[in-house]
Amino acid sequence: GIQVEQSPPDLILQEGANSTLRCNFSDSVNNLQWFHQNPWGQLINLFYIPSGTKQNGRLSATTVATERYSLLYISSSQTTDSGVYFCAVDSYGNNRLAFGKGNQVVVIP
Amino acid sequence: DAMVIQNPRYQVTQFGKPVTLSCSQTLNHNVMYWYQQKSSQAPKLLFHYYDKDFNNEADTPDNFQSRRPNTSFCFLDIRSPGLGDAAMYLCATSRGTTNEKLFFGSGTQLSVL
């Protein structure tokens, strides 16, 4: 099956700093989504982005499908950005997403 | 406003005692999924329903079953929980099966004593 690698696995940020999270995948994809899992376990869908660039407030994402990677940018980080960020992909178009191992982000005040 | 609702938030069961987790949705989505997430790991798909059609993942143990009596509700049954089944169980929905956004509930944390 498709392999999904996320880097860095762990990241500590000072509040107000910017960061970039990376997701590499081993095959072409029809579906790529970024999720944020908060400390209580809730998974929030941030972006549906199989290609191109999207922005939502302080967050933005870019997927370069031809080069098999996606980036999630966090600008002016806040403590509420803490949690695990997951990249999930599907290469068959059937919505059975394979998740990466996540980026653990801690934002300190 | 909650769109995908899971109950209970925490569930404790005994080794070998059947347990049922529930999920409901107000989105009227056709597809409902169950994921298992163990501590510090990625969510792993167990199975999903497209409407009433059940789709099991090849490596999902037989100990795990699911029921979807109507569009809004889906249940996860663990027939004989083992210690290794302690995990967060996440329910998700999507409108269709092809290239759609997934929406997750807040999960049920299952402990097995």
Coordinates of C-alpha atoms in Angstrom, one line a residue, chain A residues 5-44:
Chain A
E5 CA 6.0 9.9 5.9
Q6 CA 5.7 13.0 7.9
S7 CA 8.5 15.2 9.2
P8 CA 9.5 16.4 11.6
P9 CA 8.0 13.9 14.1
D10 CA 8.2 16.4 17.0
L11 CA 8.4 20.1 17.0
I12 CA 8.5 22.7 19.8
L13 CA 7.6 26.2 18.9
Q14 CA 7.7 29.5 20.8
E15 CA 4.3 31.2 20.5
G16 CA 4.3 33.6 17.5
A17 CA 6.8 31.5 15.5
N18 CA 6.1 30.0 12.1
S19 CA 6.6 26.4 11.1
T20 CA 6.4 24.0 8.1
L21 CA 5.3 20.4 8.4
R22 CA 6.0 18.0 5.5
C23 CA 4.2 15.0 4.2
N24 CA 5.8 12.7 1.6
F25 CA 3.9 9.9 -0.1
S26 CA 5.0 7.0 -2.2
D27 CA 2.4 7.0 -5.0
S28 CA 0.1 9.3 -6.9
V29 CA -2.9 10.4 -4.8
N30 CA -6.5 11.3 -5.6
N31 CA -7.2 12.5 -2.1
L32 CA -5.0 14.2 0.5
Q33 CA -6.2 15.7 3.8
W34 CA -4.6 17.4 6.7
F35 CA -6.0 16.9 10.2
H36 CA -5.3 18.4 13.6
Q37 CA -5.8 16.2 16.6
N38 CA -6.1 18.2 19.8
P39 CA -5.0 17.0 23.2
W40 CA -8.5 15.6 23.8
G41 CA -8.3 13.4 20.8
Q42 CA -10.7 15.3 18.5
L43 CA -9.6 15.1 14.8
I44 CA -10.4 18.3 12.9

